[in-house]
Steps between C-alpha positions, in 0.01 A plus 500: 500500500640839398501776761421863410722779631209735567251746350483543123294700249177334396343538154381854431489778240604862557211679327635850570830440318549700182385303195800604286779434751666200657592419858861397566557233764845426646547179697728476804514151652727378777450124535713188462562394140307176557172691558237542230505880437124525442325633192333817375187417301333716237180301497342701217774372268543158661873551562730510801856608576724349769581759766878463509714767664561818298243405236313794348148455366298758305125446482165675484353507848154526344520130411431248777827400665634353824783302646592193696741504793846342500485140619738297713586153364246227583514396865718794611401800709612839364819647642417807717695745281335408167305789350386661175413857420356631175516867410235634261570825313238699311552792261378835630150595389608851398763349273262252337222759459734746330475764775870478595797483267787252526840590356672202338812675375657819371524610139864582428407676177294751702753579777372233739130586490312206659319246283166417662277199457180603327157347550534338156799302634308366802206320345165532333241727661 
């Protein structure tokens, strides 16, 4: 019997996420190499990704998604120090909605004037 390390994210959708942007998830796991790292499921697509350390996953939070916890090998209790943390990053709403400008570089031909992302570069409105 596999033993869970603790709480994990059940299946859900983030309905208030922006429709034209993606969430970025970074995985930080500290567990013995023999442990199953757990999985991140995008149930709307029927796919999953193993949650190995330092893995980055980009996805639309508006689709149903969730995860499983890391698992100790069958018959073993988890070591007390085993843990996993996921960090979710979202783009700023003002940036996605075109209210704020984001400089992506400087134009050398125009004495270093900033080159900004335009709304046409971000997605379809």
